[in-house]
Amino acid sequence: MGNITFTMIKPCAVSEEHTGEILSLINKDGFHFVAMKMLHISKSQAEKFYAVHSERPFYKDLVEFMSSGPIVAAILQKENAVVEFRKLIGNTNPAQADEGTIRKLFAKSVQENAVHGSDSDENAEIEASFFFSQIERFYK
Ligand code: CMP
């Protein structure tokens, strides 16, 4: 079981000033911040990050959205981090997310769903490496 996951607070949640509250919920759930940065990704960076979805009908809109404003990217550490974080954020579609989850609280739609969370240990490392080098990581 891996102990890191990767997250982004998406442009919708950053622009609506939910960053502090979301980071606090993550911290209170027992995650350690290994790395964190705020940045505005380009369209081509968003295309690369979400390349796995390039055949999906929502890909173009997703790329536009993710490059529309600043995001907060972070690596999080906790035992069984990928699974635990997906529980904390809730279903991709906020209409199906459980009460108290980050997406239930802050997501506006299936696309503007406030936060990203890796879906496997392998992808967590790939996604973390997209944004952070080894010397930018501070493990517990
Ligand atoms: P995320 O967890 O970042 O992974 C892929 C993203 O694609 C997802 O969150 C949503 O923002 C977006 N997405 C997934 N499914 C759909 C959909 N059916 N319509 C629009 N956007 C989607």
PDB file of C-alpha atoms and ligand atoms in Angstrom:
ATOM      1  CA  MET A   1       0.000   0.000   0.000  1.00  0.00           C
ATOM      2  CA  GLY A   2       1.497   3.359  -1.034  1.00  0.00           C
ATOM      3  CA  ASN A   3       1.608   6.241   1.374  1.00  0.00           C
ATOM      4  CA  ILE A   4       1.436   9.224  -0.967  1.00  0.00           C
ATOM      5  CA  THR A   5      -1.206  10.730  -3.185  1.00  0.00           C
ATOM      6  CA  PHE A   6      -1.268  13.782  -5.407  1.00  0.00           C
ATOM      7  CA  THR A   7      -3.910  16.516  -5.329  1.00  0.00           C
ATOM      8  CA  MET A   8      -4.743  19.774  -7.051  1.00  0.00           C
ATOM      9  CA  ILE A   9      -7.147  22.361  -5.727  1.00  0.00           C
ATOM     10  CA  LYS A  10      -8.773  23.353  -9.014  1.00  0.00           C
ATOM     11  CA  PRO A  11      -9.228  26.892 -10.421  1.00  0.00           C
ATOM     12  CA  CYS A  12     -12.914  27.082  -9.343  1.00  0.00           C
ATOM     13  CA  ALA A  13     -12.094  26.458  -5.666  1.00  0.00           C
ATOM     14  CA  VAL A  14      -8.978  28.664  -5.655  1.00  0.00           C
ATOM     15  CA  SER A  15     -10.828  31.625  -7.235  1.00  0.00           C
ATOM     16  CA  GLU A  16     -13.684  31.252  -4.746  1.00  0.00           C
ATOM     17  CA  GLU A  17     -11.198  31.424  -1.840  1.00  0.00           C
ATOM     18  CA  HIS A  18     -11.771  27.865  -0.609  1.00  0.00           C
ATOM     19  CA  THR A  19      -8.045  26.998  -0.562  1.00  0.00           C
ATOM     20  CA  GLY A  20      -7.527  27.551   3.169  1.00  0.00           C
ATOM     21  CA  GLU A  21     -10.595  25.584   4.202  1.00  0.00           C
ATOM     22  CA  ILE A  22      -9.760  22.675   1.871  1.00  0.00           C
ATOM     23  CA  LEU A  23      -6.154  22.502   3.110  1.00  0.00           C
ATOM     24  CA  SER A  24      -7.435  22.547   6.690  1.00  0.00           C
ATOM     25  CA  LEU A  25      -9.821  19.627   6.028  1.00  0.00           C
ATOM     26  CA  ILE A  26      -6.966  17.660   4.443  1.00  0.00           C
ATOM     27  CA  ASN A  27      -4.700  18.354   7.425  1.00  0.00           C
ATOM     28  CA  LYS A  28      -7.433  17.499   9.967  1.00  0.00           C
ATOM     29  CA  ASP A  29      -7.947  14.158   8.197  1.00  0.00           C
ATOM     30  CA  GLY A  30      -4.371  13.224   9.094  1.00  0.00           C
ATOM     31  CA  PHE A  31      -2.533  13.967   5.862  1.00  0.00           C
ATOM     32  CA  HIS A  32       0.991  15.390   5.989  1.00  0.00           C
ATOM     33  CA  PHE A  33       1.953  17.942   3.309  1.00  0.00           C
ATOM     34  CA  VAL A  34       5.045  16.559   1.563  1.00  0.00           C
ATOM     35  CA  ALA A  35       5.128  19.289  -1.110  1.00  0.00           C
ATOM     36  CA  MET A  36       2.925  22.179  -2.191  1.00  0.00           C
ATOM     37  CA  LYS A  37       2.884  24.981  -4.759  1.00  0.00           C
ATOM     38  CA  MET A  38       0.453  27.466  -6.313  1.00  0.00           C
ATOM     39  CA  LEU A  39       0.773  27.873 -10.071  1.00  0.00           C
ATOM     40  CA  HIS A  40      -1.126  28.649 -13.260  1.00  0.00           C
ATOM     41  CA  ILE A  41      -0.629  25.786 -15.726  1.00  0.00           C
ATOM     42  CA  SER A  42      -0.664  26.337 -19.505  1.00  0.00           C
ATOM     43  CA  LYS A  43      -3.041  24.575 -21.873  1.00  0.00           C
ATOM     44  CA  SER A  44      -0.269  22.267 -23.084  1.00  0.00           C
ATOM     45  CA  GLN A  45       0.649  21.352 -19.495  1.00  0.00           C
ATOM     46  CA  ALA A  46      -3.013  20.577 -18.748  1.00  0.00           C
ATOM     47  CA  GLU A  47      -3.200  18.472 -21.935  1.00  0.00           C
ATOM     48  CA  LYS A  48      -0.177  16.462 -20.811  1.00  0.00           C
ATOM     49  CA  PHE A  49      -1.412  15.996 -17.255  1.00  0.00           C
ATOM     50  CA  TYR A  50      -4.832  14.742 -18.428  1.00  0.00           C
ATOM     51  CA  ALA A  51      -3.541  12.908 -21.553  1.00  0.00           C
ATOM     52  CA  VAL A  52      -5.135   9.695 -20.266  1.00  0.00           C
ATOM     53  CA  HIS A  53      -8.543  11.348 -20.902  1.00  0.00           C
ATOM     54  CA  SER A  54      -7.666  12.665 -24.397  1.00  0.00           C
ATOM     55  CA  GLU A  55     -10.306  10.525 -26.116  1.00  0.00           C
ATOM     56  CA  ARG A  56     -13.082  11.562 -23.729  1.00  0.00           C
ATOM     57  CA  PRO A  57     -15.725  14.072 -24.877  1.00  0.00           C
ATOM     58  CA  PHE A  58     -14.984  16.333 -21.893  1.00  0.00           C
ATOM     59  CA  TYR A  59     -11.185  16.522 -22.515  1.00  0.00           C
ATOM     60  CA  LYS A  60     -11.090  19.868 -24.366  1.00  0.00           C
ATOM     61  CA  ASP A  61     -13.290  21.610 -21.767  1.00  0.00           C
ATOM     62  CA  LEU A  62     -11.296  20.038 -18.945  1.00  0.00           C
ATOM     63  CA  VAL A  63      -8.033  21.383 -20.402  1.00  0.00           C
ATOM     64  CA  GLU A  64      -9.568  24.862 -20.839  1.00  0.00           C
ATOM     65  CA  PHE A  65     -10.862  24.806 -17.277  1.00  0.00           C
ATOM     66  CA  MET A  66      -7.660  23.552 -15.650  1.00  0.00           C
ATOM     67  CA  SER A  67      -5.615  26.244 -17.416  1.00  0.00           C
ATOM     68  CA  SER A  68      -8.139  29.032 -16.687  1.00  0.00           C
ATOM     69  CA  GLY A  69      -6.579  30.194 -13.400  1.00  0.00           C
ATOM     70  CA  PRO A  70      -4.198  29.272 -10.603  1.00  0.00           C
ATOM     71  CA  ILE A  71      -4.299  25.890  -8.896  1.00  0.00           C
ATOM     72  CA  VAL A  72      -2.664  24.540  -5.744  1.00  0.00           C
ATOM     73  CA  ALA A  73      -0.753  21.298  -6.339  1.00  0.00           C
ATOM     74  CA  ALA A  74       0.356  19.111  -3.432  1.00  0.00           C
ATOM     75  CA  ILE A  75       1.760  15.730  -2.493  1.00  0.00           C
ATOM     76  CA  LEU A  76       0.054  14.247   0.573  1.00  0.00           C
ATOM     77  CA  GLN A  77       1.330  11.503   2.867  1.00  0.00           C
ATOM     78  CA  LYS A  78      -0.740   9.131   5.001  1.00  0.00           C
ATOM     79  CA  GLU A  79      -1.005   5.367   5.268  1.00  0.00           C
ATOM     80  CA  ASN A  80      -3.070   4.091   2.314  1.00  0.00           C
ATOM     81  CA  ALA A  81      -3.124   7.695   1.020  1.00  0.00           C
ATOM     82  CA  VAL A  82      -4.813   7.150  -2.368  1.00  0.00           C
ATOM     83  CA  VAL A  83      -7.828   5.335  -0.924  1.00  0.00           C
ATOM     84  CA  GLU A  84      -8.074   7.541   2.187  1.00  0.00           C
ATOM     85  CA  PHE A  85      -7.942  10.733   0.111  1.00  0.00           C
ATOM     86  CA  ARG A  86     -10.589   9.521  -2.320  1.00  0.00           C
ATOM     87  CA  LYS A  87     -12.855   8.912   0.696  1.00  0.00           C
ATOM     88  CA  LEU A  88     -12.219  12.463   1.927  1.00  0.00           C
ATOM     89  CA  ILE A  89     -12.955  14.123  -1.437  1.00  0.00           C
ATOM     90  CA  GLY A  90     -15.985  12.017  -2.400  1.00  0.00           C
ATOM     91  CA  ASN A  91     -17.431  11.057  -5.777  1.00  0.00           C
ATOM     92  CA  THR A  92     -16.182  12.802  -8.962  1.00  0.00           C
ATOM     93  CA  ASN A  93     -19.756  13.975  -9.492  1.00  0.00           C
ATOM     94  CA  PRO A  94     -20.682  16.194  -6.513  1.00  0.00           C
ATOM     95  CA  ALA A  95     -24.346  15.206  -6.886  1.00  0.00           C
ATOM     96  CA  GLN A  96     -23.274  11.693  -5.849  1.00  0.00           C
ATOM     97  CA  ALA A  97     -20.725  12.733  -3.205  1.00  0.00           C
ATOM     98  CA  ASP A  98     -21.372  11.884   0.464  1.00  0.00           C
ATOM     99  CA  GLU A  99     -22.181  14.622   2.977  1.00  0.00           C
ATOM    100  CA  GLY A 100     -19.085  16.181   4.522  1.00  0.00           C
ATOM    101  CA  THR A 101     -16.779  15.299   1.626  1.00  0.00           C
ATOM    102  CA  ILE A 102     -14.728  18.070   0.035  1.00  0.00           C
ATOM    103  CA  ARG A 103     -16.551  17.785  -3.275  1.00  0.00           C
ATOM    104  CA  LYS A 104     -19.964  17.821  -1.580  1.00  0.00           C
ATOM    105  CA  LEU A 105     -18.914  20.996   0.214  1.00  0.00           C
ATOM    106  CA  PHE A 106     -17.136  22.862  -2.599  1.00  0.00           C
ATOM    107  CA  ALA A 107     -17.682  21.303  -6.055  1.00  0.00           C
ATOM    108  CA  LYS A 108     -19.951  23.053  -8.547  1.00  0.00           C
ATOM    109  CA  SER A 109     -20.238  20.327 -11.209  1.00  0.00           C
ATOM    110  CA  VAL A 110     -18.590  17.099 -12.389  1.00  0.00           C
ATOM    111  CA  GLN A 111     -15.954  19.201 -14.193  1.00  0.00           C
ATOM    112  CA  GLU A 112     -15.571  22.022 -11.667  1.00  0.00           C
ATOM    113  CA  ASN A 113     -15.266  19.514  -8.851  1.00  0.00           C
ATOM    114  CA  ALA A 114     -12.953  21.502  -6.550  1.00  0.00           C
ATOM    115  CA  VAL A 115     -10.128  18.963  -6.180  1.00  0.00           C
ATOM    116  CA  HIS A 116      -8.246  16.229  -7.992  1.00  0.00           C
ATOM    117  CA  GLY A 117      -7.056  13.048  -6.306  1.00  0.00           C
ATOM    118  CA  SER A 118      -4.876  10.293  -7.810  1.00  0.00           C
ATOM    119  CA  ASP A 119      -6.681   7.028  -8.588  1.00  0.00           C
ATOM    120  CA  SER A 120      -3.785   4.589  -7.934  1.00  0.00           C
ATOM    121  CA  ASP A 121      -0.370   4.424  -6.245  1.00  0.00           C
ATOM    122  CA  GLU A 122       1.281   4.279  -9.654  1.00  0.00           C
ATOM    123  CA  ASN A 123      -0.536   7.383 -10.899  1.00  0.00           C
ATOM    124  CA  ALA A 124       0.145   9.193  -7.612  1.00  0.00           C
ATOM    125  CA  GLU A 125       3.893   8.948  -8.282  1.00  0.00           C
ATOM    126  CA  ILE A 126       3.527   9.858 -11.978  1.00  0.00           C
ATOM    127  CA  GLU A 127       1.369  12.896 -11.124  1.00  0.00           C
ATOM    128  CA  ALA A 128       3.587  13.973  -8.209  1.00  0.00           C
ATOM    129  CA  SER A 129       6.616  13.838 -10.517  1.00  0.00           C
ATOM    130  CA  PHE A 130       4.831  16.012 -13.078  1.00  0.00           C
ATOM    131  CA  PHE A 131       4.922  18.895 -10.573  1.00  0.00           C
ATOM    132  CA  PHE A 132       7.663  18.170  -8.031  1.00  0.00           C
ATOM    133  CA  SER A 133      11.287  17.020  -8.078  1.00  0.00           C
ATOM    134  CA  GLN A 134      12.724  14.837  -5.299  1.00  0.00           C
ATOM    135  CA  ILE A 135      14.414  17.826  -3.597  1.00  0.00           C
ATOM    136  CA  GLU A 136      11.042  19.607  -3.323  1.00  0.00           C
ATOM    137  CA  ARG A 137       9.551  16.786  -1.241  1.00  0.00           C
ATOM    138  CA  PHE A 138       9.575  16.704   2.562  1.00  0.00           C
ATOM    139  CA  TYR A 139       8.407  13.312   3.767  1.00  0.00           C
ATOM    140  CA  LYS A 140       7.557  12.650   7.380  1.00  0.00           C
TER     141      LYS A 140
HETATM  142  P1  CMP B   1     -10.330  14.562 -11.800  1.00  0.00           P
HETATM  143  O1  CMP B   1     -10.385  13.772 -10.548  1.00  0.00           O
HETATM  144  O2  CMP B   1      -9.373  15.700 -11.848  1.00  0.00           O
HETATM  145  O3  CMP B   1     -10.042  13.595 -13.042  1.00  0.00           O
HETATM  146  C1  CMP B   1     -10.480  13.842 -14.354  1.00  0.00           C
HETATM  147  C2  CMP B   1     -11.397  15.022 -14.418  1.00  0.00           C
HETATM  148  O4  CMP B   1     -12.209  15.071 -15.583  1.00  0.00           O
HETATM  149  C3  CMP B   1     -12.407  14.959 -13.283  1.00  0.00           C
HETATM  150  O5  CMP B   1     -11.795  15.173 -12.065  1.00  0.00           O
HETATM  151  C4  CMP B   1     -13.411  15.993 -13.726  1.00  0.00           C
HETATM  152  O6  CMP B   1     -12.961  17.325 -13.477  1.00  0.00           O
HETATM  153  C5  CMP B   1     -13.412  15.741 -15.219  1.00  0.00           C
HETATM  154  N1  CMP B   1     -14.531  14.862 -15.595  1.00  0.00           N
HETATM  155  C6  CMP B   1     -14.681  13.548 -15.323  1.00  0.00           C
HETATM  156  N2  CMP B   1     -15.831  13.082 -15.832  1.00  0.00           N
HETATM  157  C7  CMP B   1     -16.410  14.128 -16.465  1.00  0.00           C
HETATM  158  C8  CMP B   1     -17.611  14.290 -17.191  1.00  0.00           C
HETATM  159  N3  CMP B   1     -18.458  13.263 -17.357  1.00  0.00           N
HETATM  160  N4  CMP B   1     -17.904  15.511 -17.674  1.00  0.00           N
HETATM  161  C9  CMP B   1     -17.044  16.547 -17.489  1.00  0.00           C
HETATM  162  N5  CMP B   1     -15.873  16.452 -16.805  1.00  0.00           N
HETATM  163  C10 CMP B   1     -15.566  15.262 -16.292  1.00  0.00           C
END
